[in-house]
CSV table of N, CA and C in Angstrom, one decimal:
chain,number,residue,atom,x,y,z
N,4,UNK,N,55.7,196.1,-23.0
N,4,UNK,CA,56.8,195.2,-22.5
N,4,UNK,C,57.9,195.3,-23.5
N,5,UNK,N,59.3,195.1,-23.0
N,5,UNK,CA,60.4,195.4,-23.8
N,5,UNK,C,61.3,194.2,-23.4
N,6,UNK,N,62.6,194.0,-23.8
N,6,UNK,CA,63.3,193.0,-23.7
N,6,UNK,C,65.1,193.7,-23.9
N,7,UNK,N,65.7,193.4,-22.9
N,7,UNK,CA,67.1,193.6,-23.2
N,7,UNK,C,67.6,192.3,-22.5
N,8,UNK,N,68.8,192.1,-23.3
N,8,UNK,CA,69.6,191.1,-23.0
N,8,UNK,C,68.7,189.8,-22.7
N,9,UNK,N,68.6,188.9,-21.5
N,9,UNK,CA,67.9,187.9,-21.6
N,9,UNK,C,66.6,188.4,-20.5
N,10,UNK,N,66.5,189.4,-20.6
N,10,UNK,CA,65.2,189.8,-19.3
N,10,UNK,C,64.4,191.0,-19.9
N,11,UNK,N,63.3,190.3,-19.9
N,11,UNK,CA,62.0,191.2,-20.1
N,11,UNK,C,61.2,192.3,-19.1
N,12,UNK,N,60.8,193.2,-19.4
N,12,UNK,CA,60.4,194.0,-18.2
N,12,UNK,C,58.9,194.6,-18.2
N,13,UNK,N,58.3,194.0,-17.3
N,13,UNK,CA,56.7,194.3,-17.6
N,13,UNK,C,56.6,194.6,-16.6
N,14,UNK,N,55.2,195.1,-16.0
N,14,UNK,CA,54.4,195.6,-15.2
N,14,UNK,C,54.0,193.9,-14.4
N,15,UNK,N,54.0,194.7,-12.9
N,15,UNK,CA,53.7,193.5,-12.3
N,15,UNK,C,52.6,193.2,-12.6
N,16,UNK,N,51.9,191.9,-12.3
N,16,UNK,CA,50.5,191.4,-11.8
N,16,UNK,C,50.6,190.8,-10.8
N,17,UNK,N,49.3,190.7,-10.1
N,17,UNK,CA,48.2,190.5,-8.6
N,17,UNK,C,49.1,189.6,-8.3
N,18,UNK,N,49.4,188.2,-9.5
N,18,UNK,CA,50.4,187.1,-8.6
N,18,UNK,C,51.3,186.7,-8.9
N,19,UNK,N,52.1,188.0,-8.7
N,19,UNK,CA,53.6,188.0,-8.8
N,19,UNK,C,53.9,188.4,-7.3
N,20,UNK,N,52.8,188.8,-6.8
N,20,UNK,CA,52.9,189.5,-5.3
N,20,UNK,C,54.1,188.4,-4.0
N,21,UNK,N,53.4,187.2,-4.5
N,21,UNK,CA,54.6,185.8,-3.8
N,21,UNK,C,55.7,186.2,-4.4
N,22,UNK,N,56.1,185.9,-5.6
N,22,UNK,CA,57.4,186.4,-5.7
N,22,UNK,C,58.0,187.8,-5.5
N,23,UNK,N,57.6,188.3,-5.4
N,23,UNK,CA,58.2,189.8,-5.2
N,23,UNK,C,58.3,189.8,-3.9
N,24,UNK,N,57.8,188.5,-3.2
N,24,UNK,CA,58.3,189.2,-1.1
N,24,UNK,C,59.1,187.5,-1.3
N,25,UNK,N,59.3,186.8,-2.4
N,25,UNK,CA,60.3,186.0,-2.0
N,25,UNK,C,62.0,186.9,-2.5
N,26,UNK,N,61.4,187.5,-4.0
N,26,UNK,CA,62.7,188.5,-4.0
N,26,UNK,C,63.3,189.2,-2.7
N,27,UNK,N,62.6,189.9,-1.9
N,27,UNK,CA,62.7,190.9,-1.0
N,27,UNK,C,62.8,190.2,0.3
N,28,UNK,N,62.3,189.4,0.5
N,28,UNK,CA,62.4,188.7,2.2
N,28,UNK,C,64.2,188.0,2.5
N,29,UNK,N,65.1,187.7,1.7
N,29,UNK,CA,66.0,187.3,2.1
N,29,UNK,C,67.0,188.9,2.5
N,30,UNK,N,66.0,189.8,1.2
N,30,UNK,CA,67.1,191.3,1.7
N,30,UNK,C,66.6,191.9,2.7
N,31,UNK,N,65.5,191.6,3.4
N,31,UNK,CA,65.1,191.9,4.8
N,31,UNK,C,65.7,191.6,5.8
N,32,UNK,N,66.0,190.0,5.7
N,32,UNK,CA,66.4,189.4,6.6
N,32,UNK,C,68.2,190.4,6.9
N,33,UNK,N,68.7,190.7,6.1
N,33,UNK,CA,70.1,191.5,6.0
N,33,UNK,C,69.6,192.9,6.7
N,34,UNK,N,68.7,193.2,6.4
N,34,UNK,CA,68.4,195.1,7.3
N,34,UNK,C,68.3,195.9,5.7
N,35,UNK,N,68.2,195.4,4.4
N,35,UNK,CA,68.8,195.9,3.5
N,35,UNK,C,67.7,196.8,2.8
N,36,UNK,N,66.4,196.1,2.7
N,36,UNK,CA,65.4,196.4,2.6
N,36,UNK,C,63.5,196.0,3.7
N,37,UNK,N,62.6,196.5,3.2
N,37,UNK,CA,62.0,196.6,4.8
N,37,UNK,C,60.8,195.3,4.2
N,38,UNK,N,60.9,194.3,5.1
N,38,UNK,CA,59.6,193.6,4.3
N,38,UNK,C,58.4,194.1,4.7
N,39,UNK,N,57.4,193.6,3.5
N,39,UNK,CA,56.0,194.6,3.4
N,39,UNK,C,55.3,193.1,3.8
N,40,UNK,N,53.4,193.6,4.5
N,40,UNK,CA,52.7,192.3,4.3
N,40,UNK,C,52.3,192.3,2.9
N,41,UNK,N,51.9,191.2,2.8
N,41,UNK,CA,51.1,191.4,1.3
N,41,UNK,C,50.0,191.8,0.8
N,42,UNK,N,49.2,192.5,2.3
N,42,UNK,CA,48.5,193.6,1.3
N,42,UNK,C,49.2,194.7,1.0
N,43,UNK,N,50.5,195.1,1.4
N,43,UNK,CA,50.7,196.5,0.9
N,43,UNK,C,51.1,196.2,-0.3
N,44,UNK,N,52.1,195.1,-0.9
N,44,UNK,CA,52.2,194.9,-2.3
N,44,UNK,C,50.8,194.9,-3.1
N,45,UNK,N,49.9,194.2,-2.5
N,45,UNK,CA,48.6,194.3,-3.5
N,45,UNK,C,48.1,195.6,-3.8
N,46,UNK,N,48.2,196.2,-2.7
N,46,UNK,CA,47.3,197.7,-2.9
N,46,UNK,C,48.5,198.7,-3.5
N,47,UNK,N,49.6,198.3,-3.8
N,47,UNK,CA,50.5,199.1,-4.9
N,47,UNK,C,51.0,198.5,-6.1
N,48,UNK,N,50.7,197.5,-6.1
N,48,UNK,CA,50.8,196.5,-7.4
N,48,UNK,C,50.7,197.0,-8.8
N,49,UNK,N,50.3,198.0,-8.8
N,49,UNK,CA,50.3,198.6,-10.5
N,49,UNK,C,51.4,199.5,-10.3
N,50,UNK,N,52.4,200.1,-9.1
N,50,UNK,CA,53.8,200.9,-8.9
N,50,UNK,C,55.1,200.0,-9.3
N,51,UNK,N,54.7,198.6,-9.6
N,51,UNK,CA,55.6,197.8,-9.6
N,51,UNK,C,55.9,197.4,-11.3
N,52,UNK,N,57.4,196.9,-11.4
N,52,UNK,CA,57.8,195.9,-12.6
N,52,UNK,C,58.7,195.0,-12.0
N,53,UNK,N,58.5,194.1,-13.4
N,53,UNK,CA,58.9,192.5,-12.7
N,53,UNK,C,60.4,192.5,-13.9
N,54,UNK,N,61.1,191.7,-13.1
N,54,UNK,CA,62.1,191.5,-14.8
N,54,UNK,C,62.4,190.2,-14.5
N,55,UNK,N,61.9,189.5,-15.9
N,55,UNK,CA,62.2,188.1,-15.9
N,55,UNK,C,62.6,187.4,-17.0
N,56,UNK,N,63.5,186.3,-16.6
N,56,UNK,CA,64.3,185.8,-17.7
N,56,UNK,C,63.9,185.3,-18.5
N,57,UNK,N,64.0,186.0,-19.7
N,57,UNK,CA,63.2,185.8,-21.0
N,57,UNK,C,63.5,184.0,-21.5
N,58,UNK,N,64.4,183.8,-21.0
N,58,UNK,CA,64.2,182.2,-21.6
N,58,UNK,C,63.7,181.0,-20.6
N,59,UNK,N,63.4,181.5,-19.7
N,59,UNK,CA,62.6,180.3,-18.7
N,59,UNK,C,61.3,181.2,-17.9
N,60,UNK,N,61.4,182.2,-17.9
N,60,UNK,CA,59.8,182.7,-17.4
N,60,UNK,C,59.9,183.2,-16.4
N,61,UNK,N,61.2,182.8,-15.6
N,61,UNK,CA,61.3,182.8,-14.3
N,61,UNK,C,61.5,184.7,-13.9
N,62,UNK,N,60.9,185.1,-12.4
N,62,UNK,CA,60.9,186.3,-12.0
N,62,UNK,C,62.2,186.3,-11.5
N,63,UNK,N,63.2,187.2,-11.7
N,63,UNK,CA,64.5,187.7,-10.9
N,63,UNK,C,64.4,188.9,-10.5
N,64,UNK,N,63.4,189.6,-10.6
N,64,UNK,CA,63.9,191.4,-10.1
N,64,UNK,C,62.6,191.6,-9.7
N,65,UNK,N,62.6,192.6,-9.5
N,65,UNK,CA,61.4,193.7,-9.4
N,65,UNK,C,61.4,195.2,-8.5
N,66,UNK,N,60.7,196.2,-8.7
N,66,UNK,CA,60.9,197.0,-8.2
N,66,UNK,C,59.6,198.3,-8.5
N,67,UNK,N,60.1,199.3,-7.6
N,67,UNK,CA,58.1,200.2,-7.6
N,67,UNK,C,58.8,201.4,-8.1
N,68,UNK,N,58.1,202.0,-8.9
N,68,UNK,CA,58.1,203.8,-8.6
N,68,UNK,C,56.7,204.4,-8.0
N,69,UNK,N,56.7,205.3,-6.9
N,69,UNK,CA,55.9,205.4,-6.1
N,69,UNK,C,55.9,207.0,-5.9
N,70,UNK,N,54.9,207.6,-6.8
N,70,UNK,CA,54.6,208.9,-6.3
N,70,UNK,C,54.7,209.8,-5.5
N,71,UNK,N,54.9,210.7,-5.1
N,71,UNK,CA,54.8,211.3,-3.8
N,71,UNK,C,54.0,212.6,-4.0
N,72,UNK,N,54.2,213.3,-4.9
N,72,UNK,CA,54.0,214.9,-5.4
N,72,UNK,C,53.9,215.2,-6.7
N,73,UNK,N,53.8,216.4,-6.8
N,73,UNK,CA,53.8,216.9,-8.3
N,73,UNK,C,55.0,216.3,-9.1
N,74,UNK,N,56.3,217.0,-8.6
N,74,UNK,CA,56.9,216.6,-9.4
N,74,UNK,C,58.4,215.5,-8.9
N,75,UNK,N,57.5,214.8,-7.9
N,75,UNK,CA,59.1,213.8,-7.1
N,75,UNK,C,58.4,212.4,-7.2
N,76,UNK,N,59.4,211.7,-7.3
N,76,UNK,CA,58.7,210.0,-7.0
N,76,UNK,C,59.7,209.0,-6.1
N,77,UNK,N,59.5,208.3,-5.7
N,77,UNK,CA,60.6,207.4,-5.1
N,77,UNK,C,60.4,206.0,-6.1
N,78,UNK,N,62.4,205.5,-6.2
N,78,UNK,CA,62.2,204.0,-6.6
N,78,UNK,C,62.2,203.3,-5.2
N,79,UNK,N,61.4,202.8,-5.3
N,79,UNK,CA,61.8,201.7,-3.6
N,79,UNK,C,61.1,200.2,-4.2
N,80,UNK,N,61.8,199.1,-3.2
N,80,UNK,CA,61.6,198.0,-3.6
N,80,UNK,C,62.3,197.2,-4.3
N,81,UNK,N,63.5,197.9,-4.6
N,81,UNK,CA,64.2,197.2,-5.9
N,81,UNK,C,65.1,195.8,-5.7
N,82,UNK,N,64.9,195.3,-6.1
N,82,UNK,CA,65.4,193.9,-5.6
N,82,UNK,C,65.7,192.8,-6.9
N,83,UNK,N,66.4,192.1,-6.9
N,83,UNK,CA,66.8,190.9,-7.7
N,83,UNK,C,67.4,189.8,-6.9
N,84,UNK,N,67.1,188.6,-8.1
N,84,UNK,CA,67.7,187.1,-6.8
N,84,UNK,C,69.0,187.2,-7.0
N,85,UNK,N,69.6,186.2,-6.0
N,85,UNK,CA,70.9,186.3,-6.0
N,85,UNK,C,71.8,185.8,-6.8
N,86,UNK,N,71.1,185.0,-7.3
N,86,UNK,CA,71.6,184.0,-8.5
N,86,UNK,C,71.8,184.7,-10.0
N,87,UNK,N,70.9,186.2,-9.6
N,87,UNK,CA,71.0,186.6,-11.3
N,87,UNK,C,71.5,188.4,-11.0
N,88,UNK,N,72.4,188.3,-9.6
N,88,UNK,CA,72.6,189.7,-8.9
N,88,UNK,C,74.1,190.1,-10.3
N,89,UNK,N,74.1,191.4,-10.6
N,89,UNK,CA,75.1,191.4,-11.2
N,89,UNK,C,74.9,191.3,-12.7
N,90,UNK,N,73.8,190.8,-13.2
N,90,UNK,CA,73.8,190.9,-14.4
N,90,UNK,C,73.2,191.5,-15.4
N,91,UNK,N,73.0,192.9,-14.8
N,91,UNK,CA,72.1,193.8,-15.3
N,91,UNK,C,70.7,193.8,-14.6
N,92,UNK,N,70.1,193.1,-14.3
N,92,UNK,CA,68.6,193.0,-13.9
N,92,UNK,C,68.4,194.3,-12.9
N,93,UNK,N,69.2,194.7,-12.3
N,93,UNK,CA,68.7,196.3,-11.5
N,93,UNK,C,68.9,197.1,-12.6
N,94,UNK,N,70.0,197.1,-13.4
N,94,UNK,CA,70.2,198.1,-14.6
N,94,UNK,C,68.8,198.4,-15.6
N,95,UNK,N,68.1,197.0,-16.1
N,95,UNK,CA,67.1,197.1,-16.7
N,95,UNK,C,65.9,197.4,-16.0
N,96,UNK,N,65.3,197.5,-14.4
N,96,UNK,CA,64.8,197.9,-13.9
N,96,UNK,C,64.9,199.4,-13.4
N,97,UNK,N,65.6,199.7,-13.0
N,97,UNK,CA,65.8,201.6,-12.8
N,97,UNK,C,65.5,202.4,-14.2
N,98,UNK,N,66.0,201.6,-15.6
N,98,UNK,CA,65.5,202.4,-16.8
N,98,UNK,C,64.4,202.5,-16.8
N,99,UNK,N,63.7,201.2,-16.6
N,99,UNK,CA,62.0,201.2,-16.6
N,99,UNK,C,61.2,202.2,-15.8
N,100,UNK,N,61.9,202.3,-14.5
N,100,UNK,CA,61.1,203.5,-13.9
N,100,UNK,C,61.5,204.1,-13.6
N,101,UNK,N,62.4,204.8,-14.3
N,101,UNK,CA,62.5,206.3,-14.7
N,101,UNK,C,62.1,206.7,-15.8
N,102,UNK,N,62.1,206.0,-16.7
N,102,UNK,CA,61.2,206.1,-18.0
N,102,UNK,C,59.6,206.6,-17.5
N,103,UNK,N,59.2,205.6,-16.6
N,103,UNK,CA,57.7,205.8,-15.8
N,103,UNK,C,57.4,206.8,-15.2
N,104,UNK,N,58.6,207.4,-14.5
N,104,UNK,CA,59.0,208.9,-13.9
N,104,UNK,C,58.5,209.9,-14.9
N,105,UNK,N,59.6,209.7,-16.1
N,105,UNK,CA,58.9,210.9,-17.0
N,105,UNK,C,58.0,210.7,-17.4
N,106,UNK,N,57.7,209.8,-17.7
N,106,UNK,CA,55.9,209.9,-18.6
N,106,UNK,C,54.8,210.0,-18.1
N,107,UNK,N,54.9,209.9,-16.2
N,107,UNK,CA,54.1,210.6,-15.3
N,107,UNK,C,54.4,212.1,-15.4
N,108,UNK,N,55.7,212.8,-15.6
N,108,UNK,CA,55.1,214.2,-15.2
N,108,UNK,C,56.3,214.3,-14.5
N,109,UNK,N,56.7,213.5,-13.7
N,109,UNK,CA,58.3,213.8,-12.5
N,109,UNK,C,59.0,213.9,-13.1
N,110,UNK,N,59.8,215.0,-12.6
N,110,UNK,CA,60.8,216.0,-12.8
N,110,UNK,C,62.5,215.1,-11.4
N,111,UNK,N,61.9,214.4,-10.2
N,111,UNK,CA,62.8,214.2,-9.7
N,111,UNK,C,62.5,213.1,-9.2
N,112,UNK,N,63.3,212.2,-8.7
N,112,UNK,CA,62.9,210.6,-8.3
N,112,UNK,C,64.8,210.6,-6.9
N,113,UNK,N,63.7,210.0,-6.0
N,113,UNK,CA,65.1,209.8,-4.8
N,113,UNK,C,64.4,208.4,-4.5
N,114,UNK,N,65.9,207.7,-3.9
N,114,UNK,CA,66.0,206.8,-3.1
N,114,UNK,C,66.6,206.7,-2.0
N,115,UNK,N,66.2,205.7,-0.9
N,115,UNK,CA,66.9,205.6,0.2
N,115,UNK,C,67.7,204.0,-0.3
N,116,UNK,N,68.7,204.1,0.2
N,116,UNK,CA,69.5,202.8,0.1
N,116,UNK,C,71.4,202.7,0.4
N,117,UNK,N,71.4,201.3,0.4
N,117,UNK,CA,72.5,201.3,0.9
N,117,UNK,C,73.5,201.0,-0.5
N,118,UNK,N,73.0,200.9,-1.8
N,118,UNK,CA,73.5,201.0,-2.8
N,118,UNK,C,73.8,202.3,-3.7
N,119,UNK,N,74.8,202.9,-2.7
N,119,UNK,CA,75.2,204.4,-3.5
N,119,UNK,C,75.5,204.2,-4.6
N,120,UNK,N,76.9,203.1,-4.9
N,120,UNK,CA,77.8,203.4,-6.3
N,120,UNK,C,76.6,202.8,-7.2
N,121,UNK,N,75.6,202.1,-7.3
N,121,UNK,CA,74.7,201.5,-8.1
N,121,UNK,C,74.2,203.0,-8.3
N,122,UNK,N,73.5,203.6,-7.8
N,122,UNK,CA,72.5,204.5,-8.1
N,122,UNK,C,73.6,205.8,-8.3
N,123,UNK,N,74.5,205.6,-7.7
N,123,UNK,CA,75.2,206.9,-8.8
N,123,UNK,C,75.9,206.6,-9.9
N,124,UNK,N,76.0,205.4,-10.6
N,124,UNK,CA,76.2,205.2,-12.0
N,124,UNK,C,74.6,205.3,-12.7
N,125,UNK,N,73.8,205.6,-12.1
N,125,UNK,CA,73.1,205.7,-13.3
N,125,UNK,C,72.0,207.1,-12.9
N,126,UNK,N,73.2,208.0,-12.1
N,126,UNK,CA,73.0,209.5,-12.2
N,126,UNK,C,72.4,210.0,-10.8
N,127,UNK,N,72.4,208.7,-9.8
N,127,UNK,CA,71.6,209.7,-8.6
N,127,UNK,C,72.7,210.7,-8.2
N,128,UNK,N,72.3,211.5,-7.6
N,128,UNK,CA,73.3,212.0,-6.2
N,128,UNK,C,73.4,211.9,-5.1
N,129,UNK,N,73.9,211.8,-3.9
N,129,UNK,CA,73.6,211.8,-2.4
N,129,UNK,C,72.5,213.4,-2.1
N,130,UNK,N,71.7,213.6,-1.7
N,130,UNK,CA,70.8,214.4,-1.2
N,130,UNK,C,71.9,215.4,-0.4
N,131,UNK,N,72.2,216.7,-0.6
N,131,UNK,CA,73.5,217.5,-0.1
N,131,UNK,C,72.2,217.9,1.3
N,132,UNK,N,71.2,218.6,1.2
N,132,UNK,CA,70.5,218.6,2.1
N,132,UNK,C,68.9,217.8,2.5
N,133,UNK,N,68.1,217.7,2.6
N,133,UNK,CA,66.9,217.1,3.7
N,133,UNK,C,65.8,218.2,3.1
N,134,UNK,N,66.0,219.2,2.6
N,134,UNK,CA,64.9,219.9,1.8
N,134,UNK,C,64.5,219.8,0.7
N,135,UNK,N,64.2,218.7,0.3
N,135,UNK,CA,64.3,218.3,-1.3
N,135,UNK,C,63.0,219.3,-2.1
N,136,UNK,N,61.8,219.3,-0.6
N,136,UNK,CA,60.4,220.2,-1.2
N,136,UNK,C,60.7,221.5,0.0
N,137,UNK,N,60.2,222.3,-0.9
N,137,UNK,CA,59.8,223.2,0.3
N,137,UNK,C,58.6,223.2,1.4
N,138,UNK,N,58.5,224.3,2.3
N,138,UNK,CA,57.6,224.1,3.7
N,138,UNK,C,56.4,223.9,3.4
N,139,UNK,N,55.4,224.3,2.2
N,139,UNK,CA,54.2,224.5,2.0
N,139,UNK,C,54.1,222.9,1.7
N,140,UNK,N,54.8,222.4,0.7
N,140,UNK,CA,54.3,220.8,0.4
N,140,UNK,C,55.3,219.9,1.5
N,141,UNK,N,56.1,220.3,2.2
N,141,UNK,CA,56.7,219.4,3.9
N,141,UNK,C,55.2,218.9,4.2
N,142,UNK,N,54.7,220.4,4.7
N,142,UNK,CA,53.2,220.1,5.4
N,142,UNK,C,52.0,219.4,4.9
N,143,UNK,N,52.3,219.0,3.5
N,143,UNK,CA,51.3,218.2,3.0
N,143,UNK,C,51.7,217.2,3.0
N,144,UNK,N,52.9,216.7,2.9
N,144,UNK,CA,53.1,215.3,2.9
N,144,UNK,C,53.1,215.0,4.2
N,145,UNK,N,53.3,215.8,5.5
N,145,UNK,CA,53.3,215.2,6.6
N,145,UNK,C,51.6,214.2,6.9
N,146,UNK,N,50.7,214.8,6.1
N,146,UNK,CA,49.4,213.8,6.1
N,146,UNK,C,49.8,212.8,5.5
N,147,UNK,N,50.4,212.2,4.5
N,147,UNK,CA,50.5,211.1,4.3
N,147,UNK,C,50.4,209.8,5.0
N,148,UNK,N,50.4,208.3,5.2
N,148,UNK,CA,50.6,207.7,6.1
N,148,UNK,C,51.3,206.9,5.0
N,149,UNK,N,51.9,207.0,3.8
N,149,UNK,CA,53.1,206.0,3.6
N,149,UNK,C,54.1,205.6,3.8
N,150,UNK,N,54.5,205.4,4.7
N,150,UNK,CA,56.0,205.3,5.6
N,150,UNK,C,57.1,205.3,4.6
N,151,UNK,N,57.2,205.0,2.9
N,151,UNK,CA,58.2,205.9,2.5
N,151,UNK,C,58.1,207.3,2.0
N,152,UNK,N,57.3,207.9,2.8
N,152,UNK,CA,57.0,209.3,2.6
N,152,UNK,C,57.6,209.7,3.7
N,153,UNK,N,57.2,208.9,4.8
N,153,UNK,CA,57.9,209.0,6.6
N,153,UNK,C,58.9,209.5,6.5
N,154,UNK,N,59.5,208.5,5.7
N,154,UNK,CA,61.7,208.0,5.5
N,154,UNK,C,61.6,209.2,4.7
N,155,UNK,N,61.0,209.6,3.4
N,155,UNK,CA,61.6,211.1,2.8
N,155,UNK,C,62.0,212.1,3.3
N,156,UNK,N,60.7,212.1,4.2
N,156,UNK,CA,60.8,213.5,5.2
N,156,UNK,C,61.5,213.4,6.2
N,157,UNK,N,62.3,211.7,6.3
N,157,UNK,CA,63.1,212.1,7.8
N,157,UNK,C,62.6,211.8,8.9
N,158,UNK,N,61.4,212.0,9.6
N,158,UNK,CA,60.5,212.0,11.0
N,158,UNK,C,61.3,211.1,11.6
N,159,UNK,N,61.3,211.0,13.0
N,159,UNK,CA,61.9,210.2,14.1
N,159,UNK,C,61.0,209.1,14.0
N,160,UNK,N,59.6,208.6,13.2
N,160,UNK,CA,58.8,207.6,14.0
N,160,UNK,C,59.8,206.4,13.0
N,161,UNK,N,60.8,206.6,11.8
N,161,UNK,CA,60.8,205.6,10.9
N,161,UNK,C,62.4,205.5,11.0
N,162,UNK,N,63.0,206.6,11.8
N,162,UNK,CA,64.5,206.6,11.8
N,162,UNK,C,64.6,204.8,12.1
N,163,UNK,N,64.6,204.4,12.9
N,163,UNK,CA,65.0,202.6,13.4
N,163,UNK,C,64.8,201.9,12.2
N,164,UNK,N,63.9,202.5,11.2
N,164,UNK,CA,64.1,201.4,9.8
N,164,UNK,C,65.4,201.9,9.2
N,165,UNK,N,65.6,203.5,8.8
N,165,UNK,CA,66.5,203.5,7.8
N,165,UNK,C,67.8,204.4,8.3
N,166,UNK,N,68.2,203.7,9.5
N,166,UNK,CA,69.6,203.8,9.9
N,166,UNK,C,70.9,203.3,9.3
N,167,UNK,N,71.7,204.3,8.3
N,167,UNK,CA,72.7,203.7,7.6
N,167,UNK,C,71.8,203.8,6.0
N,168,UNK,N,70.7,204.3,5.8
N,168,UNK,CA,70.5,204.5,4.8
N,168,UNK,C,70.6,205.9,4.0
N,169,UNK,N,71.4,205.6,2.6
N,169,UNK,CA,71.4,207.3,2.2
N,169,UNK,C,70.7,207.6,1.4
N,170,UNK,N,70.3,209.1,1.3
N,170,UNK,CA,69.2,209.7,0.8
N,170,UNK,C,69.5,209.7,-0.9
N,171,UNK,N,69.6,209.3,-2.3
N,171,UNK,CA,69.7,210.0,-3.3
N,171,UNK,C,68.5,210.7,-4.1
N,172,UNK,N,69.2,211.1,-4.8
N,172,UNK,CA,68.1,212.0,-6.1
N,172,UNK,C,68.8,212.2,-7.3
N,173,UNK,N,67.7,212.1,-8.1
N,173,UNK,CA,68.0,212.4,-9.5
N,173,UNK,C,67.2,213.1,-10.2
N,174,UNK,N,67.4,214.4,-10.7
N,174,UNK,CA,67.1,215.7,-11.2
N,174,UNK,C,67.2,215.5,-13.0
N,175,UNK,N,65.8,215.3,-13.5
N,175,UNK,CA,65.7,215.0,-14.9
N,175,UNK,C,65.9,216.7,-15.3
């Protein structure tokens, strides 16, 4: 656990799960991000960090790095309240997992989202093309059933979620 400015950044636990879909359910309700039930937070709950204000306890952020391959990860999930939007709390969460990035082994981390200039101050790029892996591991990931593997790859079954959403990456 580390601390900048007034927000601390740890790894989620089991019952932070309510607040992490109270963070996220108002940016659903916008199209901005996709709400999950809460078993899928539970059953990825160790992908997650929380960032909370170190002087009242309270949760404001949170967000996942989520594996995909040898060497790619997705941030998804990233979210803060609105009350504390703006004040670093995504800033302190993207370091966190990207830091988590490298010290798993990933070499590249992409997002889908509608917050370009965020993620390109802090080095993504827009995806110039849709081949981020080559054909041998395409076809491995097409077994997947994590629907943000779906959105990586593009497939028609997930286009209606992420319409208007752009692809970035960041190449350590």
């Amino acid at each position: 656990m580390w601390q900048v400015n007034t927000f601390t950044v740890r790894s989620a636990r089991t019952s932070d799960v309510a607040k992490i879909r109270d963070l996220v359910r108002p940016l659903a309700v916008d199209r901005i991000l996709l709400d999950k039930e809460a078993v899928t937070y539970y059953e990825s709950i160790q992908e997650f960090v929380i960032a909370e204000d170190a002087s009242r306890g309270e949760v404001v952020g949170c967000g996942g790095l989520h594996v995909i391959w040898e060497d790619i990860a997705e941030i998804r999930t990233l979210a803060s309240s609105n009350k504390y939007r703006g004040q670093g709390v995504g800033h302190v969460l993207i370091e966190e997992l990207l830091r988590r990035a490298k010290e798993v082994g990933v070499s590249r981390v992409f997002c889908l989202t509608f917050e370009v200039e965020f993620f390109e101050r802090h080095g993504f790029t827009v995806m110039a093309d849709q081949s981020a892996v080559d054909q041998e591991v395409y076809q491995e990931l097409l077994h997947s059933r994590d629907e943000g593997v779906a959105e990586f790859l593009d497939l028609a079954r997930v286009k209606p979620n992420t319409l208007g959403n752009t692809r970035m990456i960041l190449t350590f």
